Amino acid sequence: MTTFKKTGMQTINFDNPPVITSWACLVGPKEGEGPWAKDFDRILADYLFDEDSWEKAENKLLRETVKLALTKQDLQTMEAELLLAGDLLNQTISSNYAARELNIPYLGLYGACSTMAESLLIGAMMIDGGFFNRVVSATCSHHYSAERQFRFPVEQGVQLAASAQWTATAAGAIVLQVKGQGPRVTCATIGRVIDMGVDDTNNMGAAMAPAAVSTIKAHFADKGLNSDYYDLIVTGDLGAVGMNLAKELFVQEGLVPAPNYSDCGVLLYDGLQGVNAGGSGCGCSASMLCGPLLKKMINGELNRLLFVATGALMSPTASFQGETIPGIAHAVAIENA
Amino acid sequence: MYEEKNEALKAAEKQEYKDLVNRVKPKPPLLVNCLWAFGVGGLICLIGQLFLNYLLNIGMNKADAGSATAVIMIFIGALLTGLGVYDKIGEKAGAGSIVPITGFANVIVASAMEFKKEGYIFGVGARIFSIAGPTLLFGFVASVLIGLVALIIK
């Protein structure tokens, strides 16, 4: 008889928690000037990465990150059984082309900036379900390829709103295995699409904050945990505005995750780097997780981490047609054994 | 009935959230931004005026000098865009560098540079006016309408 692994409304438990055996992250020059430079595997010297377009650079960024994560376990690329990846570009071209080069069986995902959590939780399900032994979950974003798709040409002189965020140039990849050394993915909460009517494309943090709070609330309700269970609850890329909104919403919902609550968008850059409200993009939460956060778990500074990557499901076409911006967030619990 | 109530409740929730967002959202430094826009916009106009005066002094008639000044200013805007300077100015100056004719040159050259990777036909050719297009279209429409009005009044 099958035992169901779902608990409560939205949460799934992993009976045989998959192990995060290795991970890697590559970041762009600006991210390398931030406070976490020593925690990233590699900092690119320039945004083109020896390619001739931003899109090709982004594809290479993802490809190299996946390879590096596998190399750390002395694995050949072909030893990976499944690649779960996604990015921000139309038709998720960065991931598709990276998968073409890597030649690993591939499922493409789109969860906007929530992709790191989405790929991680699906990968964990694949392994706990007994379908695969070794899965790679990965995502990436590139500042300039995202700018030209979602906003303006790079050289155009525009003034950004103080609530606008800076799309990170970064990629993160995680190797999940049935057995091995490392932190484990113990459970995950799949988020609902929440739309509170925000239509300001310069304020994505506000569009995503209600989704983040909804998922975190569901996680604690489903698991019956106190909010101090985790050493750190970290949202993906709400930025300064979204994080403040999330804190207000936590109070309204009767949750008290502070002081062990933070946001990757706020953490990734120094305040002086001219990023307005902070970082965003798939690579923002991916590089924070695959850089400083997992390192802190290995060091024992953190033992229980709730990683809540957030995505604004924004489309320029829908926005021009007067649609509001829906948000989504997925939570993944990572714990030391 | 139940659905209606649900809708009303949802609308109220959204309004409440909107108020919260407006409270939390950082206010733009309006005075500083205005001063920057005034300073940079004024400087661009001053440079244009210097060219105009110079051209008039060397004996060009008023209409020709005006056209030549516009050409020079567009060239400067395009050159600064190509050198990657204009977007830095725009970050600070906002409308101060968008509204003058140099800003118009900036959006066209920026689009051309951006879409060159997709080739000269489907990239540059098709998308060079992706930002400036509305200005051109409605500018042409307005000029035609004004021309018609002038014709009728005459």
XYZ file of N, CA and C in Angstrom, chain A residues 48 52-55 144 148 151-160 162-163 195-198 200 203 205-210 240-242 244-245 248-249 252 324, chain B residues 13-14 16-18 20-21 23-28 33 81 83-87 90-95 97-98 106-107 110-111 113-118 130-131:
240
model
N 29.969 39.280 -20.428
C 29.794 38.506 -21.658
C 30.362 37.090 -21.569
N 29.194 36.251 -27.384
C 28.928 37.504 -28.068
C 27.531 38.061 -27.823
N 26.758 37.461 -26.910
C 25.500 38.100 -26.501
C 25.221 37.758 -25.042
N 24.365 38.571 -24.429
C 24.030 38.341 -23.008
C 23.368 36.972 -22.852
N 22.521 36.612 -23.830
C 21.785 35.345 -23.719
C 22.741 34.157 -23.761
N 21.694 41.760 -17.823
C 21.426 42.479 -19.071
C 20.447 41.752 -19.981
N 16.831 43.657 -21.047
C 16.333 43.906 -22.397
C 15.014 43.204 -22.646
N 12.603 45.176 -19.513
C 12.551 46.621 -19.296
C 12.988 47.391 -20.534
N 14.160 47.986 -20.471
C 14.595 48.873 -21.542
C 15.921 48.404 -22.121
N 16.277 48.925 -23.329
C 17.625 48.676 -23.824
C 18.659 49.137 -22.793
N 19.768 48.434 -22.743
C 20.770 48.657 -21.705
C 21.303 50.100 -21.684
N 21.534 50.661 -22.865
C 22.158 51.990 -22.925
C 21.160 53.140 -22.793
N 19.872 52.799 -22.621
C 18.900 53.886 -22.520
C 18.986 54.571 -21.154
N 18.953 55.900 -21.172
C 19.081 56.660 -19.923
C 17.770 56.770 -19.181
N 17.513 55.841 -18.257
C 16.282 55.912 -17.478
C 16.596 55.988 -15.993
N 15.689 56.622 -15.277
C 15.851 56.724 -13.830
C 14.942 55.688 -13.185
N 15.526 54.821 -12.347
C 14.726 53.762 -11.741
C 14.089 54.216 -10.435
N 12.878 53.978 -6.566
C 13.609 53.504 -5.389
C 13.182 52.094 -4.998
N 11.988 51.672 -5.439
C 11.519 50.324 -5.096
C 11.962 49.285 -6.125
N -2.224 36.968 -5.871
C -2.198 38.266 -6.549
C -2.988 39.273 -5.715
N -2.280 40.231 -5.138
C -2.953 41.236 -4.318
C -3.148 42.547 -5.085
N -3.107 42.459 -6.386
C -3.465 43.622 -7.197
C -2.342 44.610 -7.444
N -1.094 44.230 -7.170
C 0.007 45.146 -7.454
C 0.251 45.170 -8.969
N 2.531 47.620 -10.314
C 3.716 48.444 -10.526
C 4.911 47.527 -10.831
N 7.954 47.552 -8.691
C 7.841 47.189 -7.286
C 7.471 45.712 -7.162
N 8.836 43.461 -5.330
C 8.855 43.002 -3.935
C 7.447 43.016 -3.356
N 6.710 44.088 -3.652
C 5.334 44.211 -3.149
C 4.435 43.157 -3.773
N 4.714 42.792 -5.033
C 3.891 41.777 -5.695
C 4.129 40.387 -5.104
N 5.365 40.152 -4.622
C 5.714 38.803 -4.151
C 5.504 38.588 -2.651
N 5.550 39.667 -1.874
C 5.517 39.514 -0.407
C 4.305 38.702 0.082
N 3.085 38.961 -0.432
C 1.938 38.174 0.066
C 2.090 36.678 -0.236
N 14.268 45.250 -0.182
C 14.007 46.020 1.038
C 12.517 46.316 1.204
N 11.848 46.686 0.107
C 10.429 47.047 0.191
C 9.592 45.810 0.507
N 9.839 44.730 -0.242
C 9.073 43.509 -0.044
C 9.303 42.889 1.326
N 10.079 44.480 4.112
C 9.329 45.249 5.110
C 7.840 44.930 5.056
N 7.330 44.752 3.833
C 5.916 44.377 3.689
C 5.670 43.002 4.293
N 5.391 43.183 7.993
C 4.075 43.696 8.395
C 3.018 42.590 8.287
N 3.083 41.831 7.173
C 2.095 40.768 6.950
C 2.258 39.629 7.958
N 0.369 40.668 10.922
C -1.073 40.523 10.683
C -1.519 39.065 10.774
N -2.551 42.565 -13.419
C -1.712 42.788 -12.245
C -0.645 41.687 -12.184
N -9.569 43.642 0.745
C -8.245 43.134 1.119
C -7.158 43.749 0.247
N -7.456 43.814 -1.064
C -6.488 44.374 -2.000
C -6.254 45.848 -1.710
N -6.594 47.335 1.145
C -5.836 47.407 2.396
C -4.343 47.174 2.126
N -4.079 46.194 1.252
C -2.681 45.901 0.922
C -2.045 47.058 0.157
N -2.835 47.661 -0.737
C -2.340 48.795 -1.515
C -1.927 49.931 -0.567
N -0.998 49.621 2.512
C 0.213 49.187 3.214
C 1.447 49.397 2.327
N 1.326 49.019 1.049
C 2.445 49.188 0.117
C 2.826 50.660 0.021
N 2.452 52.898 2.175
C 3.053 53.369 3.426
C 4.523 52.931 3.508
N 4.791 51.694 3.053
C 6.130 51.112 3.205
C 7.090 51.577 2.100
N 6.537 51.814 0.913
C 7.355 52.151 -0.260
C 8.179 53.417 -0.022
N 9.475 53.381 -0.347
C 10.290 54.579 -0.131
C 9.846 55.704 -1.070
N 9.824 56.917 -0.542
C 9.421 58.068 -1.360
C 10.630 58.524 -2.173
N 10.412 58.847 -3.459
C 11.542 59.344 -4.249
C 11.975 60.722 -3.729
N 15.740 65.176 -7.156
C 15.502 64.759 -8.539
C 15.167 65.950 -9.435
N 25.623 58.033 -26.121
C 24.969 56.731 -25.914
C 25.923 55.608 -26.308
N 29.093 55.666 -26.393
C 30.226 55.591 -25.469
C 29.807 55.070 -24.087
N 28.498 54.840 -23.926
C 28.007 54.322 -22.643
C 27.966 55.359 -21.532
N 27.825 56.634 -21.915
C 27.798 57.705 -20.920
C 26.365 58.175 -20.657
N 25.541 58.171 -21.729
C 24.219 58.798 -21.600
C 23.335 58.119 -20.552
N 23.433 56.782 -20.440
C 22.601 56.099 -19.440
C 23.021 56.457 -18.022
N 21.399 59.745 -17.432
C 19.963 59.544 -17.269
C 19.576 59.008 -15.902
N 20.448 58.197 -15.313
C 20.191 57.644 -13.980
C 19.955 58.752 -12.962
N 20.724 59.834 -13.115
C 20.634 60.945 -12.166
C 19.610 61.975 -12.619
N 19.644 62.301 -13.927
C 18.904 63.463 -14.403
C 17.435 63.168 -14.704
N 17.065 61.901 -14.927
C 15.676 61.563 -15.233
C 15.185 62.317 -16.451
N 14.038 63.011 -16.282
C 13.433 63.736 -17.402
C 14.367 64.805 -17.955
N 17.297 64.583 -18.944
C 18.044 64.116 -20.115
C 17.160 63.325 -21.077
N 15.896 63.060 -20.697
C 14.991 62.325 -21.600
C 14.274 63.297 -22.531
N 19.116 59.211 -27.846
C 19.508 58.143 -26.930
C 18.626 56.896 -27.079
N 17.289 57.077 -27.091
C 16.419 55.894 -27.129
C 16.557 55.159 -28.467
N 20.165 53.498 -28.456
C 20.181 52.406 -27.467
C 19.450 51.185 -28.027
N 18.306 51.403 -28.677
C 17.560 50.295 -29.268
C 18.365 49.647 -30.387
N 21.617 49.554 -30.784
C 22.734 48.791 -30.219
C 22.245 47.481 -29.628
N 21.090 47.571 -28.927
C 20.559 46.421 -28.207
C 20.173 45.295 -29.161
N 19.547 45.649 -30.282
C 18.959 44.610 -31.136
C 19.851 44.237 -32.317
N 21.071 44.785 -32.331
C 21.997 44.467 -33.412
C 22.320 42.965 -33.424
N 22.297 42.338 -32.247
C 22.623 40.907 -32.141
C 21.645 40.041 -32.909
N 20.420 40.568 -33.137
C 19.428 39.790 -33.883
C 19.498 40.100 -35.377
N 11.561 50.892 -31.342
C 10.686 50.237 -30.364
C 10.329 51.163 -29.200
N 11.215 52.082 -28.857
C 10.899 53.032 -27.784
C 10.436 54.363 -28.374
